Amino acid sequence: MRSWSTGRRKPHPENIDRLRELYDTISHAALSAVEQIDSIVPDGAPCEIGYPSDDHEAQTLGYPCVGAWKVMAGMVIAELDRPVTLVPRGSTPASAAAMDAHNK
């Protein structure tokens, strides 16, 4: 991105397509997470979101890296009208249950 923004390199069209796909993945995941949280957690109640500890774990969730997951989480937090706590995945009973449900 730095090379593109400074004009040193032009992006290859396939890289732009990959960015579009990543944006779609992140957007759909954020919308789905908001809908799921709103359907399970009572209005205004706090919720926890389990975060991946490394890129490998993020990849098991469908993201290329933790940074992409963080963008999705930021979108979720911005949309929710409730307090949100980020916790390591599997570190609490709620995040462990969510991790088990996702892995099935």
PDB file of C-alpha atoms in Angstrom:
ATOM      1  CA  MET A   1       0.000   0.000   0.000  1.00  0.00           C
ATOM      2  CA  ARG A   2       2.821   2.397   0.792  1.00  0.00           C
ATOM      3  CA  SER A   3       4.383   1.921  -2.633  1.00  0.00           C
ATOM      4  CA  TRP A   4       1.024   2.428  -4.286  1.00  0.00           C
ATOM      5  CA  SER A   5       0.250   5.574  -2.335  1.00  0.00           C
ATOM      6  CA  THR A   6       3.641   7.142  -3.062  1.00  0.00           C
ATOM      7  CA  GLY A   7       3.454   6.288  -6.745  1.00  0.00           C
ATOM      8  CA  ARG A   8       6.562   4.072  -6.720  1.00  0.00           C
ATOM      9  CA  ARG A   9       4.566   1.106  -7.946  1.00  0.00           C
ATOM     10  CA  LYS A  10       1.274   0.623  -9.668  1.00  0.00           C
ATOM     11  CA  PRO A  11      -1.006  -2.039  -8.252  1.00  0.00           C
ATOM     12  CA  HIS A  12      -1.606  -5.146 -10.322  1.00  0.00           C
ATOM     13  CA  PRO A  13      -5.280  -5.537 -11.189  1.00  0.00           C
ATOM     14  CA  GLU A  14      -5.419  -8.924  -9.440  1.00  0.00           C
ATOM     15  CA  ASN A  15      -4.252  -7.283  -6.203  1.00  0.00           C
ATOM     16  CA  ILE A  16      -7.065  -4.758  -6.425  1.00  0.00           C
ATOM     17  CA  ASP A  17      -9.477  -7.657  -6.951  1.00  0.00           C
ATOM     18  CA  ARG A  18      -8.068  -9.410  -3.866  1.00  0.00           C
ATOM     19  CA  LEU A  19      -8.567  -6.236  -1.814  1.00  0.00           C
ATOM     20  CA  ARG A  20     -12.173  -6.055  -3.004  1.00  0.00           C
ATOM     21  CA  GLU A  21     -12.706  -9.674  -1.989  1.00  0.00           C
ATOM     22  CA  LEU A  22     -11.159  -9.002   1.423  1.00  0.00           C
ATOM     23  CA  TYR A  23     -13.381  -5.953   1.888  1.00  0.00           C
ATOM     24  CA  ASP A  24     -16.445  -8.053   1.026  1.00  0.00           C
ATOM     25  CA  THR A  25     -15.356 -10.781   3.457  1.00  0.00           C
ATOM     26  CA  ILE A  26     -14.795  -8.272   6.256  1.00  0.00           C
ATOM     27  CA  SER A  27     -18.046  -6.393   5.586  1.00  0.00           C
ATOM     28  CA  HIS A  28     -20.174  -9.541   5.483  1.00  0.00           C
ATOM     29  CA  ALA A  29     -18.525 -10.947   8.602  1.00  0.00           C
ATOM     30  CA  ALA A  30     -19.063  -7.691  10.510  1.00  0.00           C
ATOM     31  CA  LEU A  31     -22.727  -7.505   9.507  1.00  0.00           C
ATOM     32  CA  SER A  32     -23.246 -11.147  10.451  1.00  0.00           C
ATOM     33  CA  ALA A  33     -21.533 -10.661  13.821  1.00  0.00           C
ATOM     34  CA  VAL A  34     -23.660  -7.603  14.631  1.00  0.00           C
ATOM     35  CA  GLU A  35     -26.846  -9.474  13.730  1.00  0.00           C
ATOM     36  CA  GLN A  36     -25.793 -12.482  15.780  1.00  0.00           C
ATOM     37  CA  ILE A  37     -24.838 -10.425  18.832  1.00  0.00           C
ATOM     38  CA  ASP A  38     -28.034  -8.377  18.644  1.00  0.00           C
ATOM     39  CA  SER A  39     -30.114 -11.564  18.457  1.00  0.00           C
ATOM     40  CA  ILE A  40     -28.411 -13.223  21.454  1.00  0.00           C
ATOM     41  CA  VAL A  41     -27.329 -10.444  23.819  1.00  0.00           C
ATOM     42  CA  PRO A  42     -30.097  -8.337  25.425  1.00  0.00           C
ATOM     43  CA  ASP A  43     -30.315  -4.694  24.320  1.00  0.00           C
ATOM     44  CA  GLY A  44     -27.622  -2.558  25.895  1.00  0.00           C
ATOM     45  CA  ALA A  45     -25.994  -5.494  27.707  1.00  0.00           C
ATOM     46  CA  PRO A  46     -22.234  -5.806  27.386  1.00  0.00           C
ATOM     47  CA  CYS A  47     -20.721  -8.491  25.197  1.00  0.00           C
ATOM     48  CA  GLU A  48     -17.379 -10.159  24.650  1.00  0.00           C
ATOM     49  CA  ILE A  49     -15.690 -10.725  21.332  1.00  0.00           C
ATOM     50  CA  GLY A  50     -12.884 -13.274  21.228  1.00  0.00           C
ATOM     51  CA  TYR A  51      -9.886 -12.206  19.162  1.00  0.00           C
ATOM     52  CA  PRO A  52      -7.330 -14.388  17.372  1.00  0.00           C
ATOM     53  CA  SER A  53      -3.913 -14.462  19.024  1.00  0.00           C
ATOM     54  CA  ASP A  54      -1.920 -14.731  15.792  1.00  0.00           C
ATOM     55  CA  ASP A  55      -2.195 -14.803  12.013  1.00  0.00           C
ATOM     56  CA  HIS A  56      -2.603 -18.579  11.945  1.00  0.00           C
ATOM     57  CA  GLU A  57      -5.639 -18.387  14.208  1.00  0.00           C
ATOM     58  CA  ALA A  58      -7.017 -15.482  12.143  1.00  0.00           C
ATOM     59  CA  GLN A  59      -6.627 -17.640   9.029  1.00  0.00           C
ATOM     60  CA  THR A  60      -8.698 -20.410  10.628  1.00  0.00           C
ATOM     61  CA  LEU A  61     -11.441 -17.785  10.946  1.00  0.00           C
ATOM     62  CA  GLY A  62     -11.185 -16.818   7.272  1.00  0.00           C
ATOM     63  CA  TYR A  63      -8.934 -13.749   7.505  1.00  0.00           C
ATOM     64  CA  PRO A  64      -5.436 -13.440   6.028  1.00  0.00           C
ATOM     65  CA  CYS A  65      -4.043 -11.903   9.221  1.00  0.00           C
ATOM     66  CA  VAL A  66      -4.938 -10.482  12.617  1.00  0.00           C
ATOM     67  CA  GLY A  67      -4.999  -6.981  11.111  1.00  0.00           C
ATOM     68  CA  ALA A  68      -7.877  -7.917   8.807  1.00  0.00           C
ATOM     69  CA  TRP A  69      -9.747  -9.407  11.761  1.00  0.00           C
ATOM     70  CA  LYS A  70      -9.175  -6.171  13.711  1.00  0.00           C
ATOM     71  CA  VAL A  71     -10.778  -4.155  10.905  1.00  0.00           C
ATOM     72  CA  MET A  72     -13.822  -6.414  11.077  1.00  0.00           C
ATOM     73  CA  ALA A  73     -13.967  -6.102  14.873  1.00  0.00           C
ATOM     74  CA  GLY A  74     -13.735  -2.326  14.627  1.00  0.00           C
ATOM     75  CA  MET A  75     -16.704  -2.302  12.263  1.00  0.00           C
ATOM     76  CA  VAL A  76     -18.674  -4.499  14.677  1.00  0.00           C
ATOM     77  CA  ILE A  77     -17.876  -2.311  17.676  1.00  0.00           C
ATOM     78  CA  ALA A  78     -18.826   0.821  15.727  1.00  0.00           C
ATOM     79  CA  GLU A  79     -22.239  -0.672  14.892  1.00  0.00           C
ATOM     80  CA  LEU A  80     -23.122  -2.080  18.305  1.00  0.00           C
ATOM     81  CA  ASP A  81     -24.928   0.074  20.843  1.00  0.00           C
ATOM     82  CA  ARG A  82     -23.432  -1.691  23.854  1.00  0.00           C
ATOM     83  CA  PRO A  83     -20.139  -2.042  25.712  1.00  0.00           C
ATOM     84  CA  VAL A  84     -17.752  -4.514  24.084  1.00  0.00           C
ATOM     85  CA  THR A  85     -14.809  -6.289  25.674  1.00  0.00           C
ATOM     86  CA  LEU A  86     -12.182  -7.952  23.500  1.00  0.00           C
ATOM     87  CA  VAL A  87     -10.791 -11.133  25.016  1.00  0.00           C
ATOM     88  CA  PRO A  88      -8.457 -13.852  23.742  1.00  0.00           C
ATOM     89  CA  ARG A  89     -10.504 -16.565  22.024  1.00  0.00           C
ATOM     90  CA  GLY A  90     -11.290 -19.423  24.378  1.00  0.00           C
ATOM     91  CA  SER A  91     -10.203 -17.542  27.514  1.00  0.00           C
ATOM     92  CA  THR A  92     -13.686 -17.274  29.023  1.00  0.00           C
ATOM     93  CA  PRO A  93     -16.637 -19.691  29.000  1.00  0.00           C
ATOM     94  CA  ALA A  94     -18.504 -17.479  26.519  1.00  0.00           C
ATOM     95  CA  SER A  95     -15.629 -17.147  24.068  1.00  0.00           C
ATOM     96  CA  ALA A  96     -14.807 -20.867  24.411  1.00  0.00           C
ATOM     97  CA  ALA A  97     -18.430 -21.727  23.572  1.00  0.00           C
ATOM     98  CA  ALA A  98     -18.367 -19.376  20.584  1.00  0.00           C
ATOM     99  CA  MET A  99     -15.096 -20.918  19.412  1.00  0.00           C
ATOM    100  CA  ASP A 100     -16.578 -24.439  19.728  1.00  0.00           C
ATOM    101  CA  ALA A 101     -19.695 -23.378  17.798  1.00  0.00           C
ATOM    102  CA  HIS A 102     -17.587 -21.842  15.020  1.00  0.00           C
ATOM    103  CA  ASN A 103     -15.385 -24.937  14.708  1.00  0.00           C
ATOM    104  CA  LYS A 104     -18.328 -27.335  14.251  1.00  0.00           C
TER     105      LYS A 104
END
